[in-house]
Amino acid sequence: MRPPAFHGAVEIVQAAPAWRSFPLHISETLGICWKAGPDHMVRSDGRELVFPSRAICVRTPGCVWACEPANVGFVSIDIAPSLLPEEVARAPMHFLSNESMPDIAGLVSADDGAASDMLRLEETLTLLIDWLCRRGAVRMGGHGSARHGRRIVNRARDFLEAHLERNPSLDELARAVGANKFTLIRAFRAVLGITPHAFLIRLRVARAGRALREGATATEAAVLAGFADQAHLTRQFKRILGVTPATYGRAARRDESRVRSTLVNFVQFRSAWLG
C-alpha cells in the first residue's frame, strides 16, 4: 500500500504469518518492521543477528541485509530519504521494543490518502521518525535553543490561526516558520506539550465555540471552523470539552440570556435608586 498523500514516498506492507525469506540486498529507504512470530536469524553488514520475537527492526538507507527462512508475519513501513532529516547517517540494523512508540494506526490505515488531513498524516510519520532518532536508531542534527523553539512555535501559531479553514501540510507549516518539520514538532511538544495538529484542532474547537455562542448551528459552526463536517466537529468538540456542540450552544445561549437579564435588572434598579 502506498498512501497517495505521500506521492509514493511511503510504502506499507502487511503480511500474515507464513514461511518466507529475503535475499541479500541494500536498503534504499528507512525500513521499520514490526514482526509477529518467534526469534529468527538475519544477516546485516556481514553479521548474524537475532531478530527477537515481537520486536521492531530498523534499517537505515544503505544497510546491507538478508533474512533467513522463518514462519513470521509483519507490518513494514519503508520511508524514502526525501522524507527523512537532512543528515541521516548509515547505521547498523537496530532492534527496539515498541514501548512508548507513537500511535501509527491512522498512518497504516490511510489507504484513501486522507488529503483533507495531510497535517495529521505527516505529523504521525514525523513523530515516528523522531521516536527512532531519540532511541539512536536514526541520527539527526541538533535542535536549537529553547528561545529559538519558542519563536518557531509563536510563528507557527500565528500561521495556523490565519489559515484555520485550510488543511496545511506539515511541510508547508515548516516552510512558513523557517524550520524543518522535525525541529517544529519538537519545539511544539517542548513549549505547548502538544503537536501542531492537536493545537490546530483546539483552535478550530475554540472558533466553533464562538460561533455557537453567537447562535450558529452545529453545521454552520463546523464550516466556519474548518471541520470536514458536523460529525467531525462533534467528535473533536466532545473529546476536548466533554459536551456536544448542541449542548454547548444551548448552555452558552442560556447563560448569555441570564447575563442580559441581570444587566437589565441592574440598570432598572440603578435608575430607581438614583431617582
Coordinates of N, CA, C and O in Angstrom, one line a residue, residues 82-197:
S82 N 13.7 11.3 1.0 CA 13.2 12.7 0.8 C 12.4 13.1 2.0 O 12.2 14.3 2.3
L83 N 11.9 12.1 2.8 CA 11.0 12.5 4.0 C 11.8 12.4 5.3 O 11.2 12.7 6.4
L84 N 13.1 12.1 5.2 CA 13.9 12.0 6.4 C 14.6 13.3 6.8 O 14.7 14.2 5.9
P85 N 15.2 13.4 8.0 CA 16.0 14.5 8.3 C 17.2 14.6 7.3 O 17.6 13.7 6.7
E86 N 17.7 15.9 7.2 CA 18.6 16.1 6.1 C 19.9 15.3 6.2 O 20.4 14.8 5.2
E87 N 20.3 15.0 7.4 CA 21.6 14.2 7.6 C 21.3 12.9 8.4 O 21.3 12.9 9.6
V88 N 20.9 11.9 7.6 CA 20.7 10.6 8.2 C 21.9 9.7 7.9 O 22.3 9.5 6.8
A89 N 22.6 9.4 9.0 CA 23.9 8.6 8.8 C 23.5 7.1 8.7 O 22.6 6.6 9.3
R90 N 24.2 6.4 7.8 CA 24.1 4.9 7.7 C 24.4 4.3 9.1 O 25.4 4.7 9.7
A91 N 23.6 3.4 9.6 CA 23.8 2.8 10.9 C 23.5 1.3 10.8 O 22.8 0.8 9.9
P92 N 24.1 0.6 11.8 CA 23.8 -0.9 11.8 C 22.3 -1.1 12.1 O 21.6 -0.2 12.6
M93 N 21.9 -2.3 11.7 CA 20.5 -2.7 12.0 C 20.2 -2.6 13.5 O 21.0 -3.0 14.3
H94 N 19.1 -2.0 13.8 CA 18.7 -1.9 15.2 C 17.4 -2.7 15.5 O 16.6 -2.9 14.6
F95 N 17.3 -3.2 16.7 CA 16.1 -3.9 17.2 C 15.6 -3.2 18.4 O 16.3 -3.0 19.4
L96 N 14.3 -2.8 18.4 CA 13.7 -2.0 19.5 C 12.5 -2.6 20.0 O 11.8 -3.3 19.2
S97 N 12.1 -2.4 21.2 CA 10.8 -2.7 21.7 C 9.8 -1.6 21.3 O 10.3 -0.5 21.0
N98 N 8.5 -1.9 21.3 CA 7.6 -0.8 20.9 C 7.1 0.0 22.0 O 6.1 0.7 21.9
E99 N 7.8 -0.1 23.2 CA 7.3 0.7 24.3 C 7.4 2.2 24.0 O 8.3 2.7 23.5
S100 N 6.3 2.9 24.4 CA 6.1 4.3 24.2 C 6.2 4.8 22.7 O 6.3 5.9 22.4
M101 N 6.0 3.8 21.8 CA 6.0 4.2 20.4 C 4.8 5.0 20.0 O 3.7 4.7 20.5
P102 N 4.9 6.0 19.1 CA 3.7 6.8 18.7 C 2.7 5.9 18.1 O 3.0 4.9 17.5
D103 N 1.4 6.3 18.2 CA 0.3 5.5 17.6 C 0.3 5.8 16.1 O 0.2 6.9 15.7
I104 N 0.5 4.8 15.3 CA 0.6 4.9 13.8 C -0.6 4.3 13.1 O -0.6 4.1 11.9
A105 N -1.6 3.9 13.9 CA -2.8 3.2 13.3 C -3.4 4.0 12.1 O -3.7 3.5 11.1
G106 N -3.5 5.3 12.3 CA -4.0 6.2 11.3 C -3.2 6.2 10.0 O -3.7 6.2 8.9
L107 N -1.9 6.1 10.2 CA -1.0 6.1 9.0 C -1.1 4.8 8.3 O -1.2 4.7 7.0
V108 N -1.2 3.7 9.0 CA -1.3 2.3 8.3 C -2.6 2.2 7.6 O -2.7 1.5 6.6
S109 N -3.7 2.8 8.1 CA -5.0 2.6 7.5 C -5.3 3.7 6.5 O -6.4 3.8 6.0
A110 N -4.3 4.6 6.2 CA -4.6 5.7 5.3 C -4.6 5.4 3.9 O -3.9 6.0 3.1
D111 N -5.4 4.4 3.5 CA -5.3 3.9 2.1 C -6.1 4.9 1.1 O -6.0 4.7 -0.1
D112 N -6.8 5.8 1.7 CA -7.5 6.8 0.8 C -6.7 8.1 0.6 O -7.2 9.0 -0.1
G113 N -5.5 8.1 1.2 CA -4.7 9.3 1.1 C -5.0 10.4 2.1 O -4.1 11.2 2.4
A114 N -6.2 10.4 2.6 CA -6.6 11.4 3.6 C -6.1 12.8 3.4 O -5.5 13.4 4.2
A115 N -6.3 13.2 2.1 CA -5.7 14.5 1.7 C -6.2 15.7 2.5 O -5.6 16.7 2.7
S116 N -7.5 15.5 3.1 CA -8.1 16.5 3.8 C -7.4 16.7 5.2 O -7.7 17.7 5.9
D117 N -6.6 15.8 5.6 CA -6.0 15.8 6.9 C -4.5 15.5 6.8 O -3.9 14.7 7.5
M118 N -3.8 16.2 5.8 CA -2.4 15.9 5.5 C -1.5 16.2 6.7 O -0.5 15.5 6.9
L119 N -1.9 17.3 7.5 CA -1.0 17.6 8.6 C -1.0 16.5 9.6 O 0.1 16.2 10.1
R120 N -2.1 15.8 9.9 CA -2.1 14.7 10.8 C -1.2 13.6 10.3 O -0.5 13.0 11.1
L121 N -1.3 13.2 9.0 CA -0.6 12.1 8.5 C 0.9 12.4 8.5 O 1.7 11.6 8.9
E122 N 1.3 13.6 8.1 CA 2.7 14.0 8.1 C 3.3 14.0 9.5 O 4.4 13.6 9.8
E123 N 2.4 14.5 10.4 CA 2.9 14.6 11.8 C 3.1 13.2 12.4 O 4.0 13.0 13.1
T124 N 2.2 12.3 12.1 CA 2.3 10.9 12.6 C 3.6 10.3 12.1 O 4.4 9.7 12.9
L125 N 3.9 10.5 10.8 CA 5.2 9.9 10.3 C 6.4 10.6 10.9 O 7.4 9.9 11.3
T126 N 6.3 11.9 11.1 CA 7.5 12.6 11.7 C 7.7 12.2 13.1 O 8.8 12.1 13.6
L127 N 6.6 12.0 13.9 CA 6.7 11.6 15.3 C 7.4 10.2 15.4 O 8.2 9.9 16.3
L128 N 7.0 9.4 14.4 CA 7.6 8.0 14.4 C 9.1 8.1 14.1 O 9.9 7.5 14.8
I129 N 9.5 8.9 13.2 CA 11.0 9.1 12.9 C 11.7 9.8 14.0 O 12.8 9.4 14.4
D130 N 11.0 10.7 14.7 CA 11.7 11.4 15.8 C 11.8 10.4 17.0 O 12.9 10.4 17.7
W131 N 10.9 9.5 17.2 CA 11.0 8.5 18.2 C 12.2 7.6 17.9 O 12.9 7.2 18.8
L132 N 12.4 7.2 16.7 CA 13.6 6.4 16.3 C 14.9 7.2 16.5 O 15.9 6.6 17.0
C133 N 14.9 8.5 16.2 CA 16.1 9.3 16.5 C 16.4 9.4 17.9 O 17.6 9.3 18.3
R134 N 15.4 9.5 18.8 CA 15.7 9.6 20.2 C 16.2 8.3 20.8 O 16.7 8.3 21.9
R135 N 16.0 7.2 20.1 CA 16.5 6.0 20.6 C 17.7 5.5 19.9 O 18.2 4.4 20.0
G136 N 18.3 6.4 19.1 CA 19.6 6.1 18.5 C 19.5 5.3 17.2 O 20.6 5.0 16.7
A137 N 18.3 4.9 16.8 CA 18.2 4.1 15.6 C 18.4 4.9 14.3 O 18.8 4.4 13.3
V138 N 18.1 6.2 14.4 CA 18.3 7.2 13.3 C 19.0 8.4 13.9 O 18.6 8.8 14.9
R139 N 20.0 8.9 13.2 CA 20.7 10.1 13.7 C 20.2 11.4 13.0 O 20.1 11.4 11.7
M140 N 20.0 12.4 13.7 CA 19.7 13.7 13.1 C 20.4 14.8 13.9 O 21.0 14.6 15.0
G141 N 20.4 16.0 13.3 CA 21.2 17.1 13.8 C 20.6 17.7 15.1 O 19.6 17.2 15.7
G142 N 21.2 18.8 15.6 CA 20.8 19.5 16.8 C 19.4 20.1 16.7 O 18.8 20.2 15.6
H143 N 18.9 20.6 17.8 CA 17.5 21.1 17.8 C 17.4 22.6 18.2 O 16.3 23.1 18.3
G144 N 18.5 23.3 18.4 CA 18.4 24.7 18.6 C 18.1 25.0 20.1 O 17.9 24.2 20.9
S145 N 18.1 26.3 20.4 CA 17.9 26.7 21.8 C 16.4 26.8 22.1 O 15.6 26.7 21.3
A146 N 16.1 26.9 23.5 CA 14.8 27.0 23.9 C 14.1 28.2 23.4 O 12.9 28.2 23.0
R147 N 14.9 29.3 23.4 CA 14.3 30.6 22.9 C 14.0 30.5 21.4 O 12.9 31.0 20.9
H148 N 14.8 29.9 20.6 CA 14.6 29.6 19.2 C 13.3 28.8 19.0 O 12.5 29.1 18.2
G149 N 13.1 27.8 19.9 CA 11.9 26.9 19.9 C 10.7 27.7 20.1 O 9.7 27.5 19.4
R150 N 10.7 28.6 21.0 CA 9.5 29.5 21.3 C 9.2 30.4 20.1 O 8.0 30.6 19.8
R151 N 10.2 30.9 19.5 CA 10.0 31.8 18.3 C 9.3 30.9 17.2 O 8.4 31.4 16.5
I152 N 9.8 29.7 17.0 CA 9.2 28.9 16.0 C 7.8 28.6 16.3 O 6.9 28.7 15.4
V153 N 7.5 28.3 17.6 CA 6.1 28.0 17.9 C 5.2 29.2 17.8 O 4.1 29.1 17.3
N154 N 5.7 30.3 18.2 CA 4.9 31.6 18.0 C 4.5 31.8 16.6 O 3.4 32.2 16.2
R155 N 5.5 31.7 15.7 CA 5.3 31.9 14.2 C 4.3 30.8 13.7 O 3.4 31.2 12.9
A156 N 4.4 29.6 14.2 CA 3.5 28.6 13.7 C 2.1 28.8 14.2 O 1.1 28.6 13.5
R157 N 1.9 29.3 15.4 CA 0.6 29.6 16.0 C 0.0 30.7 15.1 O -1.2 30.6 14.8
D158 N 0.7 31.7 14.8 CA 0.2 32.8 14.0 C -0.3 32.3 12.6 O -1.4 32.6 12.1
F159 N 0.5 31.4 12.0 CA 0.2 30.8 10.7 C -1.1 30.0 10.8 O -2.0 30.1 9.9
L160 N -1.2 29.1 11.8 CA -2.3 28.3 11.9 C -3.6 29.1 12.2 O -4.7 28.8 11.7
E161 N -3.5 30.1 13.0 CA -4.7 30.9 13.3 C -5.1 31.7 12.1 O -6.3 31.9 11.9
A162 N -4.2 32.1 11.2 CA -4.6 32.8 10.0 C -5.1 31.9 8.9 O -5.7 32.3 7.9
H163 N -4.8 30.6 9.0 CA -5.2 29.6 7.9 C -6.1 28.5 8.6 O -6.0 27.3 8.2
L164 N -6.9 28.9 9.5 CA -7.7 27.9 10.2 C -8.6 27.0 9.4 O -8.9 25.9 9.6
E165 N -9.2 27.7 8.3 CA -10.1 26.9 7.5 C -9.5 26.0 6.5 O -10.2 25.2 5.8
R166 N -8.2 26.1 6.4 CA -7.5 25.2 5.4 C -6.9 24.0 6.1 O -7.0 23.8 7.3
N167 N -6.3 23.1 5.4 CA -5.6 22.0 5.9 C -4.1 22.0 5.5 O -3.7 21.3 4.6
P168 N -3.3 22.9 6.1 CA -1.9 23.0 5.7 C -1.2 21.7 6.0 O -1.5 21.0 7.0
S169 N -0.2 21.3 5.2 CA 0.6 20.2 5.4 C 1.7 20.6 6.4 O 2.0 21.8 6.7
L170 N 2.4 19.6 7.0 CA 3.4 19.9 7.9 C 4.6 20.5 7.2 O 5.3 21.4 7.8
D171 N 4.9 20.1 6.0 CA 5.9 20.8 5.2 C 5.6 22.2 5.0 O 6.5 23.1 5.1
E172 N 4.4 22.5 4.6 CA 4.0 23.9 4.4 C 4.2 24.8 5.7 O 4.7 25.9 5.7
L173 N 3.7 24.2 6.8 CA 3.9 24.9 8.1 C 5.3 25.1 8.4 O 5.7 26.2 8.9
A174 N 6.2 24.1 8.2 CA 7.6 24.2 8.5 C 8.2 25.3 7.6 O 9.1 26.1 8.1
R175 N 7.9 25.3 6.3 CA 8.4 26.4 5.4 C 8.0 27.8 5.9 O 8.8 28.7 5.9
A176 N 6.8 27.9 6.4 CA 6.3 29.2 6.8 C 7.0 29.8 8.0 O 7.1 31.0 8.1
V177 N 7.5 28.9 8.8 CA 8.2 29.4 10.1 C 9.7 29.3 9.9 O 10.4 29.7 10.9
G178 N 10.2 28.8 8.8 CA 11.6 28.7 8.6 C 12.4 27.7 9.4 O 13.4 27.9 9.9
A179 N 11.7 26.5 9.6 CA 12.4 25.4 10.3 C 12.0 24.1 9.7 O 11.0 24.0 9.0
N180 N 12.9 23.1 9.9 CA 12.5 21.8 9.4 C 11.4 21.1 10.2 O 11.2 21.5 11.4
K181 N 10.7 20.2 9.7 CA 9.5 19.7 10.4 C 9.8 18.9 11.7 O 9.0 18.9 12.6
F182 N 11.0 18.4 11.8 CA 11.5 17.6 13.0 C 11.7 18.6 14.1 O 11.3 18.4 15.2
T183 N 12.3 19.8 13.8 CA 12.5 20.8 14.8 C 11.2 21.4 15.2 O 11.0 21.7 16.4
L184 N 10.3 21.6 14.3 CA 9.0 22.1 14.5 C 8.2 21.3 15.5 O 7.6 21.7 16.5
I185 N 8.2 20.0 15.2 CA 7.5 19.0 16.1 C 8.0 19.1 17.5 O 7.3 19.2 18.5
R186 N 9.4 19.0 17.6 CA 10.0 19.0 19.0 C 9.7 20.3 19.7 O 9.5 20.3 20.9
A187 N 9.8 21.4 19.0 CA 9.5 22.7 19.6 C 8.1 22.8 20.2 O 7.9 23.3 21.3
F188 N 7.1 22.4 19.4 CA 5.7 22.4 19.8 C 5.6 21.5 21.1 O 4.9 22.0 22.1
R189 N 6.2 20.4 21.1 CA 6.0 19.5 22.3 C 6.7 20.0 23.5 O 6.2 19.9 24.6
A190 N 7.8 20.7 23.3 CA 8.6 21.3 24.4 C 7.8 22.5 25.0 O 7.8 22.7 26.2
V191 N 7.3 23.4 24.1 CA 6.7 24.6 24.6 C 5.2 24.4 25.0 O 4.8 25.0 26.0
L192 N 4.4 23.7 24.2 CA 3.0 23.6 24.4 C 2.6 22.2 24.9 O 1.4 22.1 25.4
G193 N 3.4 21.2 24.8 CA 3.1 19.9 25.3 C 2.2 19.1 24.3 O 1.7 18.0 24.7
I194 N 1.9 19.7 23.2 CA 1.1 19.0 22.2 C 1.7 19.2 20.8 O 2.7 20.0 20.6
T195 N 1.2 18.6 19.8 CA 1.7 18.7 18.4 C 1.0 19.8 17.7 O -0.1 20.2 18.1
P196 N 1.5 20.2 16.5 CA 0.8 21.2 15.7 C -0.6 20.8 15.3 O -1.5 21.6 15.4
H197 N -0.8 19.5 15.0 CA -2.2 19.1 14.6 C -3.1 19.2 15.8 O -4.3 19.7 15.6

